[in-house]
Short mmCIF file of C-alpha atoms and ligand atoms in Angstrom, two decimals:
data_model
loop_
_atom_site.label_atom_id
_atom_site.label_comp_id
_atom_site.label_asym_id
_atom_site.label_seq_id
_atom_site.Cartn_x
_atom_site.Cartn_y
_atom_site.Cartn_z
CA MET A 1 23.80 -13.29 -23.05
CA ASN A 2 25.22 -12.92 -26.79
CA ILE A 3 27.32 -15.28 -27.03
CA GLN A 4 30.37 -14.92 -29.73
CA TRP A 5 31.04 -18.32 -31.23
CA TYR A 6 34.20 -19.30 -32.86
CA PRO A 7 35.48 -22.12 -34.83
CA GLY A 8 36.52 -23.71 -31.67
CA HIS A 9 34.50 -23.38 -29.36
CA MET A 10 31.48 -24.27 -32.07
CA THR A 11 33.60 -27.53 -32.39
CA LYS A 12 33.73 -27.81 -28.54
CA THR A 13 29.88 -26.93 -28.71
CA ARG A 14 29.29 -29.80 -31.55
CA ARG A 15 31.88 -33.04 -29.41
CA MET A 16 29.94 -31.92 -26.10
CA MET A 17 26.29 -32.40 -27.66
CA GLU A 18 26.77 -35.56 -29.46
CA GLU A 19 27.99 -36.46 -26.41
CA ASN A 20 24.76 -35.34 -24.55
CA LEU A 21 23.15 -36.50 -27.40
CA SER A 22 24.44 -40.39 -27.22
CA LEU A 23 22.16 -40.14 -23.89
CA VAL A 24 18.78 -39.83 -24.96
CA ASP A 25 16.08 -40.94 -26.88
CA VAL A 26 14.67 -37.59 -27.95
CA VAL A 27 15.68 -34.18 -29.12
CA ILE A 28 13.48 -31.30 -27.86
CA GLU A 29 14.16 -28.31 -30.07
CA LEU A 30 12.70 -25.43 -29.61
CA LEU A 31 11.64 -22.50 -31.77
CA ASP A 32 10.67 -19.04 -30.89
CA ALA A 33 7.47 -19.22 -33.15
CA ARG A 34 8.16 -15.13 -34.39
CA ILE A 35 11.06 -16.34 -36.66
CA PRO A 36 11.28 -20.28 -36.71
CA TYR A 37 13.10 -20.51 -39.84
CA SER A 38 15.71 -18.38 -38.64
CA SER A 39 15.23 -19.34 -34.43
CA LYS A 40 17.04 -22.97 -35.95
CA ASN A 41 20.22 -24.37 -35.58
CA PRO A 42 21.26 -25.50 -39.38
CA ASP A 43 22.92 -28.40 -38.17
CA ILE A 44 20.27 -29.66 -35.66
CA ASP A 45 18.92 -32.79 -38.42
CA THR A 46 22.77 -33.84 -38.02
CA LEU A 47 23.34 -33.35 -34.95
CA ALA A 48 20.33 -35.37 -33.59
CA LYS A 49 20.25 -37.82 -37.25
CA ASN A 50 18.57 -41.41 -35.29
CA LYS A 51 17.00 -39.04 -32.49
CA ARG A 52 13.50 -39.52 -32.10
CA ARG A 53 12.65 -35.78 -32.66
CA ILE A 54 10.35 -33.47 -31.27
CA ILE A 55 9.90 -30.04 -32.28
CA VAL A 56 8.37 -26.78 -29.72
CA MET A 57 7.21 -23.68 -31.55
CA ASN A 58 8.12 -21.61 -27.94
CA LYS A 59 7.02 -18.13 -26.72
CA SER A 60 3.32 -18.94 -29.29
CA ASP A 61 2.27 -15.67 -27.04
CA LEU A 62 3.73 -13.51 -28.80
CA ALA A 63 2.91 -14.41 -32.54
CA ASP A 64 0.41 -14.42 -35.05
CA PRO A 65 -1.79 -17.44 -34.33
CA ALA A 66 -2.63 -18.45 -38.12
CA LYS A 67 0.39 -17.91 -39.40
CA THR A 68 1.95 -20.28 -36.07
CA GLU A 69 -0.71 -23.10 -37.60
CA ILE A 70 1.28 -23.02 -40.72
CA TRP A 71 4.35 -23.56 -39.77
CA LYS A 72 2.82 -25.86 -36.98
CA LYS A 73 1.25 -27.54 -40.93
CA TYR A 74 4.91 -27.10 -42.73
CA PHE A 75 7.32 -29.07 -39.52
CA GLU A 76 4.36 -31.69 -38.91
CA ASN A 77 4.50 -32.54 -42.92
CA LYS A 78 8.46 -32.79 -42.28
CA GLY A 79 7.88 -36.01 -39.70
CA PHE A 80 7.89 -33.67 -36.33
CA THR A 81 5.62 -33.47 -33.87
CA VAL A 82 4.99 -30.36 -33.03
CA ILE A 83 4.40 -28.80 -29.53
CA LEU A 84 2.99 -24.22 -29.36
CA SER A 85 4.31 -23.64 -25.85
CA ASP A 86 4.64 -20.77 -23.96
CA ALA A 87 7.42 -21.43 -21.36
CA VAL A 88 6.49 -18.32 -19.06
CA LYS A 89 2.84 -19.04 -18.25
CA GLY A 90 3.72 -22.97 -18.51
CA THR A 91 1.16 -23.31 -21.81
CA GLY A 92 2.18 -26.63 -23.65
CA VAL A 93 4.81 -27.54 -21.43
CA ASN A 94 3.86 -30.62 -20.16
CA LYS A 95 3.10 -32.00 -23.18
CA VAL A 96 6.64 -33.09 -24.25
CA SER A 97 6.42 -36.27 -21.72
CA ASP A 98 3.22 -37.80 -23.42
CA ALA A 99 4.90 -36.24 -27.12
CA ALA A 100 7.55 -38.61 -25.92
CA ARG A 101 6.02 -41.77 -24.95
CA VAL A 102 3.96 -41.30 -28.27
CA LEU A 103 7.61 -41.33 -30.55
CA MET A 104 8.78 -43.86 -28.63
CA LYS A 105 6.14 -46.02 -28.46
CA ASP A 106 7.38 -49.13 -31.09
CA LYS A 107 10.91 -48.76 -29.07
CA ILE A 108 8.70 -49.30 -25.58
CA GLU A 109 7.05 -52.02 -27.17
CA LYS A 110 9.92 -52.95 -28.27
CA GLU A 111 11.49 -52.73 -24.39
CA LYS A 112 8.89 -54.41 -23.02
CA ALA A 113 8.18 -57.50 -25.63
CA ARG A 114 11.55 -58.38 -24.73
CA GLY A 115 10.29 -58.75 -20.71
CA ARG A 116 12.27 -55.12 -19.49
CA LEU A 117 9.33 -54.12 -17.35
CA PHE A 118 10.18 -50.56 -17.34
CA VAL A 119 11.27 -49.04 -19.87
CA PRO A 120 12.42 -45.08 -18.76
CA ILE A 121 12.36 -42.19 -21.65
CA ARG A 122 15.34 -39.49 -21.48
CA ALA A 123 15.18 -36.97 -23.26
CA MET A 124 17.28 -33.12 -24.14
CA ILE A 125 16.21 -29.47 -24.86
CA VAL A 126 18.38 -28.07 -27.04
CA GLY A 127 18.10 -24.53 -29.36
CA ILE A 128 19.91 -21.20 -30.46
CA PRO A 129 20.05 -18.55 -27.78
CA ASN A 130 17.34 -17.71 -26.22
CA VAL A 131 15.15 -19.20 -26.94
CA GLY A 132 13.65 -19.87 -23.71
CA LYS A 133 15.39 -22.77 -22.51
CA SER A 134 15.95 -22.66 -19.41
CA THR A 135 12.43 -20.64 -18.43
CA PHE A 136 11.34 -24.16 -20.29
CA ILE A 137 12.96 -26.43 -18.22
CA ASN A 138 11.70 -24.21 -15.07
CA LYS A 139 8.63 -24.46 -16.00
CA SER A 140 8.63 -28.71 -16.39
CA VAL A 141 9.95 -28.85 -13.17
CA GLY A 142 7.32 -25.97 -10.95
CA LYS A 143 9.90 -24.51 -9.37
CA THR A 144 13.34 -22.86 -9.94
CA THR A 145 16.08 -25.57 -10.63
CA ALA A 146 17.65 -25.66 -13.47
CA LYS A 147 20.34 -23.65 -13.66
CA THR A 148 20.19 -20.12 -16.15
CA GLY A 149 22.77 -18.62 -18.35
CA ASP A 150 24.00 -19.71 -21.41
CA LYS A 151 27.15 -22.12 -21.19
CA PRO A 152 27.43 -23.95 -25.17
CA GLY A 153 26.61 -27.05 -24.95
CA VAL A 154 25.99 -28.94 -21.72
CA THR A 155 28.05 -28.84 -18.06
CA LYS A 156 29.95 -31.51 -16.83
CA GLY A 157 28.27 -33.26 -14.27
CA LYS A 158 25.04 -34.33 -15.67
CA GLN A 159 21.66 -34.58 -13.85
CA TRP A 160 18.94 -35.65 -14.91
CA ILE A 161 15.30 -34.05 -13.38
CA ARG A 162 12.68 -36.81 -13.60
CA LEU A 163 9.52 -35.20 -14.90
CA LYS A 164 7.87 -38.37 -15.05
CA LYS A 165 7.62 -41.81 -13.34
CA ASP A 166 9.06 -42.96 -17.17
CA PHE A 167 10.71 -39.04 -18.59
CA GLU A 168 13.72 -38.33 -17.40
CA LEU A 169 15.49 -34.66 -19.07
CA LEU A 170 18.55 -33.30 -19.32
CA ASP A 171 18.99 -30.73 -16.72
CA THR A 172 21.28 -28.13 -18.68
CA PRO A 173 19.57 -27.19 -22.31
CA GLY A 174 22.42 -27.76 -25.03
CA ILE A 175 23.04 -24.39 -26.51
CA LEU A 176 23.67 -24.36 -30.30
CA TRP A 177 24.38 -21.47 -32.42
CA PRO A 178 22.04 -19.86 -35.03
CA LYS A 179 22.66 -19.69 -38.91
CA PHE A 180 24.74 -16.63 -38.27
CA GLU A 181 25.72 -17.14 -41.98
CA ASP A 182 22.89 -15.58 -43.08
CA GLU A 183 22.46 -11.64 -42.99
CA GLU A 184 19.15 -12.09 -43.31
CA VAL A 185 18.50 -14.48 -40.38
CA GLY A 186 20.94 -12.66 -38.16
CA LEU A 187 18.93 -9.77 -38.49
CA LYS A 188 15.87 -10.80 -37.18
CA LEU A 189 18.00 -13.32 -33.97
CA ALA A 190 18.11 -8.85 -33.49
CA MET A 191 14.99 -7.29 -34.20
CA ILE A 192 13.40 -10.12 -31.69
CA GLY A 193 16.28 -8.73 -29.02
CA SER A 194 18.00 -12.73 -29.61
CA ILE A 195 21.23 -11.58 -30.05
CA ASN A 196 23.16 -8.47 -29.11
CA ASP A 197 21.67 -4.95 -31.02
CA ASP A 198 25.67 -4.50 -31.30
CA ILE A 199 25.56 -5.51 -34.65
CA LEU A 200 23.91 -3.47 -36.06
CA ASP A 201 22.04 0.46 -33.61
CA THR A 202 19.24 0.60 -33.16
CA GLU A 203 17.72 3.10 -35.26
CA THR A 204 18.98 0.99 -38.92
CA LEU A 205 18.14 -2.58 -36.97
CA CYS A 206 14.12 -0.21 -36.68
CA THR A 207 14.89 1.12 -39.76
CA GLU A 208 14.54 -3.19 -41.07
CA PHE A 209 12.28 -3.44 -38.99
CA ILE A 210 9.68 -1.59 -40.32
CA ASN A 211 10.98 -1.93 -44.09
CA LEU A 212 9.87 -6.01 -42.90
CA MET A 213 6.91 -4.83 -41.42
CA MET A 214 5.62 -3.51 -44.71
CA SER A 215 5.37 -6.33 -46.16
CA ILE A 216 3.99 -8.50 -43.14
CA ASP A 217 0.77 -5.93 -41.28
CA PRO A 218 2.22 -2.01 -42.15
CA ASP A 219 -1.60 -1.31 -40.96
CA ARG A 220 -0.20 -3.36 -37.32
CA ILE A 221 2.34 0.30 -37.66
CA ARG A 222 -0.29 2.27 -38.26
CA ASN A 223 -2.20 2.17 -35.94
CA ARG A 224 -0.08 1.70 -33.37
CA TYR A 225 1.70 5.38 -33.98
CA LYS A 226 -1.56 6.72 -35.00
CA ALA A 227 1.24 8.30 -38.31
CA GLU A 228 -0.50 8.42 -41.32
CA PHE A 229 2.31 6.75 -44.14
CA ASP A 230 2.58 4.78 -47.74
CA THR A 231 4.33 1.47 -47.65
CA ILE A 232 6.60 2.12 -50.48
CA GLU A 233 7.92 5.21 -48.96
CA GLU A 234 11.33 4.82 -47.93
CA PRO A 235 11.45 3.44 -44.32
CA HIS A 236 12.99 5.78 -42.69
CA ASP A 237 10.90 8.76 -43.48
CA ILE A 238 8.66 6.21 -42.31
CA LEU A 239 10.41 5.85 -38.54
CA GLU A 240 10.59 9.91 -39.11
CA LYS A 241 6.62 10.50 -39.16
CA ILE A 242 6.41 7.94 -36.14
CA ALA A 243 8.79 10.10 -34.55
CA ALA A 244 6.29 13.23 -35.02
CA ALA A 245 3.90 11.65 -34.18
CA ARG A 246 4.76 10.66 -31.10
CA GLY A 247 6.55 14.07 -29.99
CA PHE A 248 9.94 12.88 -29.97
CA ILE A 249 11.41 16.44 -30.45
CA LYS A 250 15.10 16.73 -30.72
CA LYS A 251 16.19 20.74 -29.67
CA GLY A 252 16.76 22.49 -33.31
CA GLY A 253 12.84 20.37 -33.83
CA GLU A 254 14.30 17.30 -35.84
CA PRO A 255 12.72 13.95 -36.04
CA ASP A 256 14.27 12.25 -32.76
CA CYS A 257 14.96 8.89 -34.65
CA GLY A 258 17.00 7.12 -32.64
CA ARG A 259 13.78 8.00 -28.95
CA ALA A 260 11.46 6.24 -31.60
CA ALA A 261 13.32 3.04 -33.09
CA LYS A 262 14.55 1.90 -28.78
CA ILE A 263 10.51 2.30 -28.12
CA ILE A 264 9.36 0.34 -31.54
CA LEU A 265 11.60 -1.93 -30.53
CA ASP A 266 11.24 -2.34 -27.20
CA GLU A 267 6.80 -2.54 -27.95
CA PHE A 268 7.50 -5.02 -30.76
CA ARG A 269 9.01 -7.41 -28.48
CA GLY A 270 6.97 -7.13 -26.01
CA GLY A 271 4.06 -7.67 -27.95
CA LYS A 272 2.93 -4.87 -27.49
CA ILE A 273 2.64 -4.00 -31.25
CA GLY A 274 0.75 -7.63 -31.78
CA LYS A 275 1.03 -10.27 -32.31
CA ILE A 276 3.89 -10.65 -35.29
CA THR A 277 6.13 -13.74 -36.98
CA LEU A 278 8.31 -12.25 -38.99
CA GLU A 279 8.64 -14.90 -41.39
CA LEU A 280 6.81 -18.26 -43.20
CA PRO A 281 7.79 -21.49 -44.44
CA GLU A 282 7.41 -19.48 -48.29
CA ASP A 283 9.91 -17.28 -47.40
CA ILE A 284 12.96 -20.11 -46.48
CA ARG A 285 13.74 -20.36 -50.46
CA ASP A 286 14.56 -16.98 -51.59
CA MET A 287 16.28 -17.02 -48.11
CA SER A 288 17.99 -20.15 -48.91
CA ALA A 289 18.87 -19.12 -52.32
CA LYS A 290 20.42 -15.37 -51.23
CA THR A 291 22.65 -17.11 -48.70
CA ALA A 292 23.54 -19.92 -51.69
CA GLU A 293 23.93 -16.84 -53.96
CA LYS A 294 26.54 -15.42 -51.26
CA GLU A 295 28.30 -18.67 -50.53
CA ALA A 296 29.33 -18.98 -54.62
CA GLU A 297 30.03 -14.99 -54.53
CA LYS A 298 32.59 -15.54 -52.41
CA LYS A 299 33.86 -18.97 -53.04
CA ALA A 300 34.55 -17.23 -56.51
CA ARG A 301 36.54 -14.43 -54.89
CA ASP A 302 38.24 -17.31 -53.00
CA LYS A 303 39.23 -18.89 -56.46
CA GLU A 304 40.60 -15.45 -58.08
CA ARG A 305 42.40 -14.86 -54.57
CA LYS A 306 44.05 -18.43 -54.93
CA ALA A 307 44.74 -17.69 -58.64
CA ALA A 308 46.06 -14.66 -58.24
CA TYR A 309 48.70 -15.50 -55.49
CA LYS A 310 49.10 -18.83 -57.51
CA ALA A 311 50.38 -16.97 -60.24
CA LYS A 312 52.07 -13.93 -58.15
CA ASN A 313 54.37 -17.08 -56.33
CA LYS A 314 54.77 -18.39 -59.87
P1 GDP B 401 17.54 -19.17 -22.95
O1 GDP B 401 18.83 -18.58 -23.45
O2 GDP B 401 16.95 -20.55 -24.21
O3 GDP B 401 17.52 -20.93 -22.11
O4 GDP B 401 16.58 -18.37 -22.96
P2 GDP B 401 16.28 -17.94 -21.75
O5 GDP B 401 14.74 -19.26 -19.91
O6 GDP B 401 16.90 -17.90 -20.74
O7 GDP B 401 14.18 -17.60 -21.99
C1 GDP B 401 14.53 -15.70 -22.82
C2 GDP B 401 13.59 -14.58 -21.92
O8 GDP B 401 13.33 -15.10 -22.94
C3 GDP B 401 13.75 -15.07 -20.93
O9 GDP B 401 13.22 -12.87 -20.41
C4 GDP B 401 12.19 -15.06 -20.96
O10 GDP B 401 11.21 -14.61 -20.05
C5 GDP B 401 11.90 -15.10 -22.04
N1 GDP B 401 10.84 -16.12 -22.50
C6 GDP B 401 11.28 -17.50 -22.41
N2 GDP B 401 10.14 -18.08 -23.65
C7 GDP B 401 9.04 -17.33 -23.49
C8 GDP B 401 7.59 -17.47 -24.05
O11 GDP B 401 6.94 -18.49 -24.10
N3 GDP B 401 7.35 -16.54 -24.00
C9 GDP B 401 7.50 -14.79 -23.35
N4 GDP B 401 6.92 -13.63 -24.01
N5 GDP B 401 8.70 -15.03 -23.81
C10 GDP B 401 10.04 -15.97 -22.84
#
């Protein structure tokens, strides 16, 4: 599932995406409702400039409904049409064609005024890996016809799925890259299981998850794992307490944190700890500020390095 993005690969994906975008009127961008910011492609605003856009907050069955509403308003204030969906159950999936028609109303009317009797709308689904693009397309069609599996960009032979008389969807979704230069984003993507765990070992990832949960909703962790702890305790100590509470003890009598970590992450991903959203719009500023800070540091380092190189080779 994990796509390794490298510069050449990204250039190719971008080119394919641009080619495909030129064929559609509407871009349907899928986000993971648990991490609407972190699951967003950083370049989509540029890529889909001049296109009508719909944001689908998918996996909303796993996200905190109150926070999903906050995010919905946030995107709506930015001028987007927002649809909440659970692609597995199919909730919200059928709203897309109506929303697209509303978005295209002025264009359709213009065309009709010019004498065109029938104005079809063409759309494509885009999003980072694992947000549920294939599931969403399959559900739209009603049976398993859309291809699953990860191919960045879109396949060569373009095919359209006619969902309504006047609404067609490109049969293969556009796979976009995440904000992978942002560490916090990477962590959250790993937490929800969207990228492979191998960037971090499970225990470290779970410790980060516990740390985050202490500011989001510590009681969910307390209640689920029947562990007593203070929110200011070291997250790894909390993990140890959970392991002990669950009776995960290694031979020497030490808590088996690795085993507890795997279970906690699995249960979070499966929605067993509750409906949890890991970020709010108000966190974005912090996150982008941190990223900007890091980028500035990197630039300063590069500059220093270049200057040192120049001085050495004079
Ligand atoms: P893609 O890589 O974007 O095409 O993602 P997939 O369609 O392959 O979905 C990735 C995983 O997320 C699969 O295990 C799906 O069953 C699951 N999934 C997709 N949509 C939803 C949803 O709305 N809710 C839940 N709970 N799981 C979903």
